[in-house]
Coordinates of C-alpha atoms in Angstrom, one line a residue:
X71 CA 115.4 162.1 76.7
X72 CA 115.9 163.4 73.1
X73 CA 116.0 167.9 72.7
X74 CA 113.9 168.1 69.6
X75 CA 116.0 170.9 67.8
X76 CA 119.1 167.7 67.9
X77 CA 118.9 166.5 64.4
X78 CA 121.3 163.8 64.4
X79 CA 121.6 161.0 66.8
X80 CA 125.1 158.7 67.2
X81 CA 124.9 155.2 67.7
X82 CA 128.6 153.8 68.5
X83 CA 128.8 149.7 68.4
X84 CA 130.7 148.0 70.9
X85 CA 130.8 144.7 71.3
X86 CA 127.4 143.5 72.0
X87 CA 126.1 147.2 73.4
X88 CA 124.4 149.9 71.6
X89 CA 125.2 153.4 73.0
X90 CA 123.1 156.7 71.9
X91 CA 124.9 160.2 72.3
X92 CA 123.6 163.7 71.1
X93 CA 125.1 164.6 68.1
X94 CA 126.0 168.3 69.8
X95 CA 127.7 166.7 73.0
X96 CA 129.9 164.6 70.6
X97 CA 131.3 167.7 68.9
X98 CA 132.6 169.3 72.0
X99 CA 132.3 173.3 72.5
X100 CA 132.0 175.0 69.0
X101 CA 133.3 178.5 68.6
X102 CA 130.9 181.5 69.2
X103 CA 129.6 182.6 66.1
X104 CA 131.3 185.4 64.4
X105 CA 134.9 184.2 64.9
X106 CA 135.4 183.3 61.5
X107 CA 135.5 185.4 58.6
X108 CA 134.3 184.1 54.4
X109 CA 137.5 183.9 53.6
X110 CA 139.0 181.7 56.2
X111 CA 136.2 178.8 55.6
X112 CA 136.7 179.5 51.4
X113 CA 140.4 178.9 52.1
X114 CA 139.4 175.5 53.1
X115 CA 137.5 174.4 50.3
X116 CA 139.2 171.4 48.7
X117 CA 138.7 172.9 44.9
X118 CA 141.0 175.9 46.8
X119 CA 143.5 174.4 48.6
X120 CA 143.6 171.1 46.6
X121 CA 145.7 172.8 43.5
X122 CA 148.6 174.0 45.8
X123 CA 149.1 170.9 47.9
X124 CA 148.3 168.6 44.9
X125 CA 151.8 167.0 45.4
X126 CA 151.7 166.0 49.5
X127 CA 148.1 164.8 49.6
X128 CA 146.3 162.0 48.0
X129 CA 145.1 161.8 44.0
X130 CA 142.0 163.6 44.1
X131 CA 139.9 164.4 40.7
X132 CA 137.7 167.4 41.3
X133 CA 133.9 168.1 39.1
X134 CA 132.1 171.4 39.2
X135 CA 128.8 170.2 39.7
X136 CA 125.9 171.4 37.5
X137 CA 123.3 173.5 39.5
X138 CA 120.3 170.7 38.5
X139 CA 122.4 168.2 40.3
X140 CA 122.5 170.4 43.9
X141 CA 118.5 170.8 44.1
X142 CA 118.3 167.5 43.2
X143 CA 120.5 166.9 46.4
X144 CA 118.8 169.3 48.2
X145 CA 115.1 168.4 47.1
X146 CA 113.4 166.4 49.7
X147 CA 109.7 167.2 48.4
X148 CA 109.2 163.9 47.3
X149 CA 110.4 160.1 47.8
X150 CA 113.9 159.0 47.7
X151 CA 115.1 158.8 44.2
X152 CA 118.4 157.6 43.1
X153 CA 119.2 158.9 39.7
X154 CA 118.9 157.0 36.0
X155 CA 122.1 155.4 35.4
X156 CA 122.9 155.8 31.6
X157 CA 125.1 152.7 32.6
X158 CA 122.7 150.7 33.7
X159 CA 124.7 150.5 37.9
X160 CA 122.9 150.0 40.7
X161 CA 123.9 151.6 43.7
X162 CA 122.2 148.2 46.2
X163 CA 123.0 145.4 43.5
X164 CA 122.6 142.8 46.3
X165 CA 119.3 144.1 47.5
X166 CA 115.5 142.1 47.0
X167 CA 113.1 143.3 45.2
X168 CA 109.9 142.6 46.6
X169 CA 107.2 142.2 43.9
X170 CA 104.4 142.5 46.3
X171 CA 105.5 145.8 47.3
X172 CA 105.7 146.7 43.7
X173 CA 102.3 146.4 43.3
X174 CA 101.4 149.4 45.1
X175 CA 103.1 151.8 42.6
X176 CA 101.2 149.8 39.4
X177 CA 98.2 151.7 38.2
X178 CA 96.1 149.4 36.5
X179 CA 95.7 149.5 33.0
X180 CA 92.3 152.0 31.7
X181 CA 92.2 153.6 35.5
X182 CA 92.9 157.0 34.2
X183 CA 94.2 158.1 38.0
X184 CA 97.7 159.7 36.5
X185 CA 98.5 161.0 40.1
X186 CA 99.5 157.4 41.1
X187 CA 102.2 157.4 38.3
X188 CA 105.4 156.8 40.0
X189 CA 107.9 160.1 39.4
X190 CA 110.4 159.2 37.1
X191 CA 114.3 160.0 38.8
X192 CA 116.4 162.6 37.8
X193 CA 119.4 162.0 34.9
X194 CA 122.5 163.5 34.5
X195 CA 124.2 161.6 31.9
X196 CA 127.2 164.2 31.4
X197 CA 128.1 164.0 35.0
X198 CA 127.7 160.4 35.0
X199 CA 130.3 160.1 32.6
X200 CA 132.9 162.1 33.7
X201 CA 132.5 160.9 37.1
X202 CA 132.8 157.0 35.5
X203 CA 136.3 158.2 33.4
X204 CA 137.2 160.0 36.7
X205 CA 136.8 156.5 38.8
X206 CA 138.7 154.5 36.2
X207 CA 141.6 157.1 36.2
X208 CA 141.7 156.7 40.1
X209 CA 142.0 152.9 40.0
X210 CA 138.3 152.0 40.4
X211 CA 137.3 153.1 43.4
X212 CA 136.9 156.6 45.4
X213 CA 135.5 158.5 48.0
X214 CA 133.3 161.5 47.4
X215 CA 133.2 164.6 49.2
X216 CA 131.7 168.2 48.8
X217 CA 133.7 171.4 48.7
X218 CA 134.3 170.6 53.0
X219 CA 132.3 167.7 53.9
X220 CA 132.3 164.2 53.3
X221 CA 128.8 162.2 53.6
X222 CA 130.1 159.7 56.5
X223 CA 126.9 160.1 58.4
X224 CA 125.2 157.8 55.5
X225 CA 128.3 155.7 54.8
X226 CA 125.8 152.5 56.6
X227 CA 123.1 152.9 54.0
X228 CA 126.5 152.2 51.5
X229 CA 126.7 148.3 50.6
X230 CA 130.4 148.3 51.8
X231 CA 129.7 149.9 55.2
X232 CA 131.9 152.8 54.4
X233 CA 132.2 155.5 51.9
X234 CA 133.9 153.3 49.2
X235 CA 132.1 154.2 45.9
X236 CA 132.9 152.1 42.3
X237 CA 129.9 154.1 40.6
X238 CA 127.9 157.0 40.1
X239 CA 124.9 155.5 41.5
X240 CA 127.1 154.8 44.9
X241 CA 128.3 158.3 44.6
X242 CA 124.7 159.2 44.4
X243 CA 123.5 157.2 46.9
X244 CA 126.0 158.4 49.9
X245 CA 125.5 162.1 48.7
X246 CA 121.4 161.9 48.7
X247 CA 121.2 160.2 52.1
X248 CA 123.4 162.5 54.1
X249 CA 122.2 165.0 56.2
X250 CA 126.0 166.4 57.3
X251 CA 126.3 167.7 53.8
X252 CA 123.4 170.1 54.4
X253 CA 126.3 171.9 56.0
X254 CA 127.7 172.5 52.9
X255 CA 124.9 173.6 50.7
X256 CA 122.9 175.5 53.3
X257 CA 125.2 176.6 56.3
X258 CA 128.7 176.8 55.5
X259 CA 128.6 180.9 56.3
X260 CA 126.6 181.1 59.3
X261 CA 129.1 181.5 61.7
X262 CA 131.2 184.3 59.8
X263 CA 131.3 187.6 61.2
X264 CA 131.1 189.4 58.0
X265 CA 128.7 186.7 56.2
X266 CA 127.3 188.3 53.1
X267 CA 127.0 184.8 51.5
X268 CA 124.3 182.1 52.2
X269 CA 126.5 179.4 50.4
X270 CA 129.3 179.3 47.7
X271 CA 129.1 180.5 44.1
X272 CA 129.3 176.9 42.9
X273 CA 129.1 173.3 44.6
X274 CA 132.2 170.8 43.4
X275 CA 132.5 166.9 44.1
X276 CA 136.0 165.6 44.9
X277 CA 136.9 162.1 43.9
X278 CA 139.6 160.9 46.2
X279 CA 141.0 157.7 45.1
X280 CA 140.4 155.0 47.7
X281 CA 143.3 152.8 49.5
X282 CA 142.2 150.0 51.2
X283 CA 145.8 150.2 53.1
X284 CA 145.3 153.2 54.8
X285 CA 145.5 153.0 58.9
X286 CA 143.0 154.7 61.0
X287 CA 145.3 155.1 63.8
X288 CA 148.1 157.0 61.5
X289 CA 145.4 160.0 60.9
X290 CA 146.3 163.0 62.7
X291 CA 144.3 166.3 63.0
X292 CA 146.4 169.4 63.3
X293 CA 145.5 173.2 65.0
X294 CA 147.0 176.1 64.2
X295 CA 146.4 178.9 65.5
X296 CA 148.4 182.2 64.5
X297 CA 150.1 180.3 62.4
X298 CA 151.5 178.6 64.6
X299 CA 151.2 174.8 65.4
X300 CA 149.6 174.3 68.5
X301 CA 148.1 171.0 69.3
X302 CA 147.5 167.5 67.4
X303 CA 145.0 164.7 67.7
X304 CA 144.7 161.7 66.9
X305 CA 141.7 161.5 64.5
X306 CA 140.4 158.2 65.3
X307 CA 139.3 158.9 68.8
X308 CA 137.1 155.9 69.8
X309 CA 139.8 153.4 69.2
X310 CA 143.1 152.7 71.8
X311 CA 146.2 151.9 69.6
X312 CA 148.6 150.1 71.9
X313 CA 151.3 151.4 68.9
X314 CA 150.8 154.8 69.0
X315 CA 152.3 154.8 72.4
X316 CA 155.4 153.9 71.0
X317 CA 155.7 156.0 68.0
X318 CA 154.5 159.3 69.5
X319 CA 157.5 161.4 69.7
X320 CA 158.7 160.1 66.3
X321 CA 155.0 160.7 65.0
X322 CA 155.4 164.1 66.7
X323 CA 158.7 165.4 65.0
X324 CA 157.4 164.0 61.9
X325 CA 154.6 166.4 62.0
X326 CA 156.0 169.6 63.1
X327 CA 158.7 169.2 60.3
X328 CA 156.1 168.3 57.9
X329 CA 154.0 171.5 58.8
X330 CA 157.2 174.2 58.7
X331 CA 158.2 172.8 55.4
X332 CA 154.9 172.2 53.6
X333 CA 151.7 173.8 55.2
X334 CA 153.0 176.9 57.4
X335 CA 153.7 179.4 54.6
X336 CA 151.5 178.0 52.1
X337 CA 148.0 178.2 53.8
X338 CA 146.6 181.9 53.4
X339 CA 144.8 181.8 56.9
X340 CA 145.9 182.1 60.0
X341 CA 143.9 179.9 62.5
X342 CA 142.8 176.5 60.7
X343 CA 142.7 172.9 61.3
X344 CA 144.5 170.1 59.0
X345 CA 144.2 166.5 58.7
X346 CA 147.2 164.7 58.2
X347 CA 147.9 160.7 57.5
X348 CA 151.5 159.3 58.0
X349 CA 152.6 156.6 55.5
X350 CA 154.6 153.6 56.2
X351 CA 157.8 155.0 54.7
X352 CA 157.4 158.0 56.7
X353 CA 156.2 160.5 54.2
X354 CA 153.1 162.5 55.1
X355 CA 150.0 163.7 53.1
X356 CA 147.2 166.3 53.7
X357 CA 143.8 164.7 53.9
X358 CA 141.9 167.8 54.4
X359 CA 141.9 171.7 55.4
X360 CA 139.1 172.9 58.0
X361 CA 138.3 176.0 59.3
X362 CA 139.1 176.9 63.4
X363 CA 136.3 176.7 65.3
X364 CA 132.6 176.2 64.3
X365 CA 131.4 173.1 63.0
X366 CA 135.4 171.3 63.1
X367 CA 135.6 168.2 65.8
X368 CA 138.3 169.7 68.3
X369 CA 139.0 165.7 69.0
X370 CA 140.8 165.2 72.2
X371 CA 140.8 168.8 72.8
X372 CA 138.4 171.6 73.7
X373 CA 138.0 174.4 71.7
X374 CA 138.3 176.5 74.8
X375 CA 141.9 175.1 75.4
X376 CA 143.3 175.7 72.0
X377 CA 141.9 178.9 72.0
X378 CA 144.1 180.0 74.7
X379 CA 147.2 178.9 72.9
X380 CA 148.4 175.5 74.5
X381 CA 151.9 176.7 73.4
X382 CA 151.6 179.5 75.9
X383 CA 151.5 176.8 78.8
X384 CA 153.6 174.0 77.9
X385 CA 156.9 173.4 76.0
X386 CA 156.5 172.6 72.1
X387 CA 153.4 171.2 70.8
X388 CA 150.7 169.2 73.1
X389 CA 149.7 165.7 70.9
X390 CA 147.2 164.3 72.7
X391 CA 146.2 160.1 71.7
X392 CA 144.0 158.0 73.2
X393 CA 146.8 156.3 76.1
X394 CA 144.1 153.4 77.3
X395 CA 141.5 151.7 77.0
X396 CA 139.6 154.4 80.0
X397 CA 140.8 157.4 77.4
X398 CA 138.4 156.0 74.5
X399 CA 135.6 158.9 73.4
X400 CA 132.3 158.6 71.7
X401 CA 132.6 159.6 67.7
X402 CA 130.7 159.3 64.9
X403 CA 130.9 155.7 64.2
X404 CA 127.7 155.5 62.7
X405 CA 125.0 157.9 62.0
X406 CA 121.1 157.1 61.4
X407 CA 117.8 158.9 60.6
X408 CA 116.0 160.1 63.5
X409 CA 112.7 157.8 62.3
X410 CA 115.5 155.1 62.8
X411 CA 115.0 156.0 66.8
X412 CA 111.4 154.9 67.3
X413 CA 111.3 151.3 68.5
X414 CA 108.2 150.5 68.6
X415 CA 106.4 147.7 66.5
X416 CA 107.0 148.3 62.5
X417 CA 108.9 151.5 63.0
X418 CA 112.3 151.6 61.3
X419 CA 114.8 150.8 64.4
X420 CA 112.5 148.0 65.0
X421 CA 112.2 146.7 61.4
X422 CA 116.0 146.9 61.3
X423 CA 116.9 144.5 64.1
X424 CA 113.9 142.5 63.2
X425 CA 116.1 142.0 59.6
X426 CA 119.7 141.8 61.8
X427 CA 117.7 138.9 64.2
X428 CA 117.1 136.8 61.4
X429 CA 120.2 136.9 59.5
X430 CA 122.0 136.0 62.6
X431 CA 119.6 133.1 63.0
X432 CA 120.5 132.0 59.4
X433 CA 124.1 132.5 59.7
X434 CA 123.9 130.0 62.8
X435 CA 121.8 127.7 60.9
X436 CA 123.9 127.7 57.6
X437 CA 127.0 125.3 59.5
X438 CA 124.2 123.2 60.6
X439 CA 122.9 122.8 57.4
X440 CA 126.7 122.3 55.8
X441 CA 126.5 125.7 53.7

């Protein structure tokens, strides 16, 4: 069923059904490669566009990170090892230790085998520590992100469920376990016609403070292309929001002023995507740059439409939401590890609703019991 070269595999939750997609099919028709040039996926680098549209996006606090850090991220030679916290956090505070498991990294006492010795995991005190003032400064909690990518294909190993992080060691955690942010330190250049580079200079970690108020439905993604404003999507494309239907020309003026008096003369390229989020008060904010094409979610869209300039075809801009319940897509709800995919007896998938089974049972039971 499963093309072996498909790394990732999307499970989306609905109701009481689990539905599998190919990671590839989700992301709709990327761009040929060669499209793009450096300088238009550099532009998009949050450490690069951050600075001059500090003041209509979201408090962000951005760390060059140290080069031991990024093979540490990158180093899958041996087992999964969250750094030493110099702080003594724990990235799973609520999880078991099993003592019988334990016992297969003891070597005992006098058996001179050294190769049993458990690694010891990495430290980086210095980055712990600004990363810990950096959370305090942004009220306590954050979400992390690379120079373009966000680790949201891991944000189900995270005890909250989502990319909310209070620590380093949560920080850690999400950045280790994702496989999207390969994209970053690996393959961020492949699709550049002039690609002299293999990856960027340095790697940096943005710190975007968190707020629990924000709306999924009030995301937008915007294309430009030509400079130009061309189409816009709603971001959240797996969800039907009765109220968009009722805001969407006010949502849509909103936009298109917001874009010819903040983005349009400031952004140095000239075909790009940017996601915007619409406050309560009206006011919007940039959540993120991304280059056109290539690895960029086209949303409700093709990239073969907005390549041929929607504005040519239609009067003003085409914003596209999700008008019923019928117009719903597949997204990226949540991502697991391939070994996650093999049911069979003691595998991972089947270990994992094995685990779910029995704290349903015990949730039942706990009423019963007057918990």
């Amino acid at each position: 069923m499963w093309e072996h070269n498909h790394e990732l595999v999307v499970i989306v939750f609905s109701s009481d059904h689990i539905i599998f997609f190919r990671s590839d099919l989700i992301a709709g028709e990327a761009i040929k490669p060669g499209t793009m040039k450096e300088e238009d996926v550099n532009c998009c680098q949050i450490q690069e566009w951050y600075p001059k549209f500090k003041s209509g996006s979201i408090k962000t606090v951005i760390h060059e990170l140290p080069e031991s850090f990024v093979e540490y991220l990158l180093d899958d030679s041996g087992p999964f090892l969250l750094p030493h916290s110099i702080s003594g956090e724990d990235a799973l505070p609520n999880r078991i230790h099993n003592p019988v498991d334990e016992e297969d990294f003891q070597v005992s006492e006098g058996s001179g085998d050294e190769s049993e010795q458990p690694p010891l995991p990495p430290s980086f005190p210095e980055l712990e520590l600004n990363i810990k003032e950096s959370i305090k400064t942004l009220g306590g909690a954050v979400f992390p992100k690379l120079n373009w990518s966000a680790p949201k294909d891991s944000a189900w190993i995270s005890p909250s469920g989502s990319l909310r992080c209070t620590s380093f060691s949560e920080i850690a955690l999400l950045l280790r376990s994702s496989d999207s942010l390969v994209h970053d330190l690996c393959h961020a250049y492949d699709t550049c016609s002039d690609k002299t580079l293999s990856r960027p200079p340095s790697f940096f970690l943005a710190l975007r403070k968190w707020y629990s108020s924000f709306l999924p439905e009030m995301e937008f993604r915007c294309f430009v292309r030509d400079k130009q404003l061309v189409g816009i999507s709603q971001r959240e494309v797996t969800t039907f929001y009765p109220t968009l239907l009722e805001k969407k020309n006010d949502l849509l003026w909103l936009i298109e002023e917001f874009f010819t008096d903040n983005v349009r003369l400031k952004f140095e390229s000239e075909n790009y995507t940017f996601d915007v989020y619409v406050m309560k008060d009206g006011r919007a904010k940039i959540l993120d740059f991304n280059p056109w094409g290539a690895f960029t979610l086209p949303l409700l869209f093709t990239w073969e439409e907005l390549e041929q300039n929607l504005r040519e075809e239609e009067d003003g801009v085409n914003f596209r939401i999700v008008e019923n319940q019928c117009g719903i897509r597949p997204g990226l709800k949540t991502a697991v590890p391939r070994d996650y995919l093999d049911t069979s007896p003691g595998s991972g998938w089947d270990q994992f609703l094995r685990k779910a089974d029995k704290e349903l049972r015990e949730q039942k039971r706990s009423p019963e019991n007057g918990a």
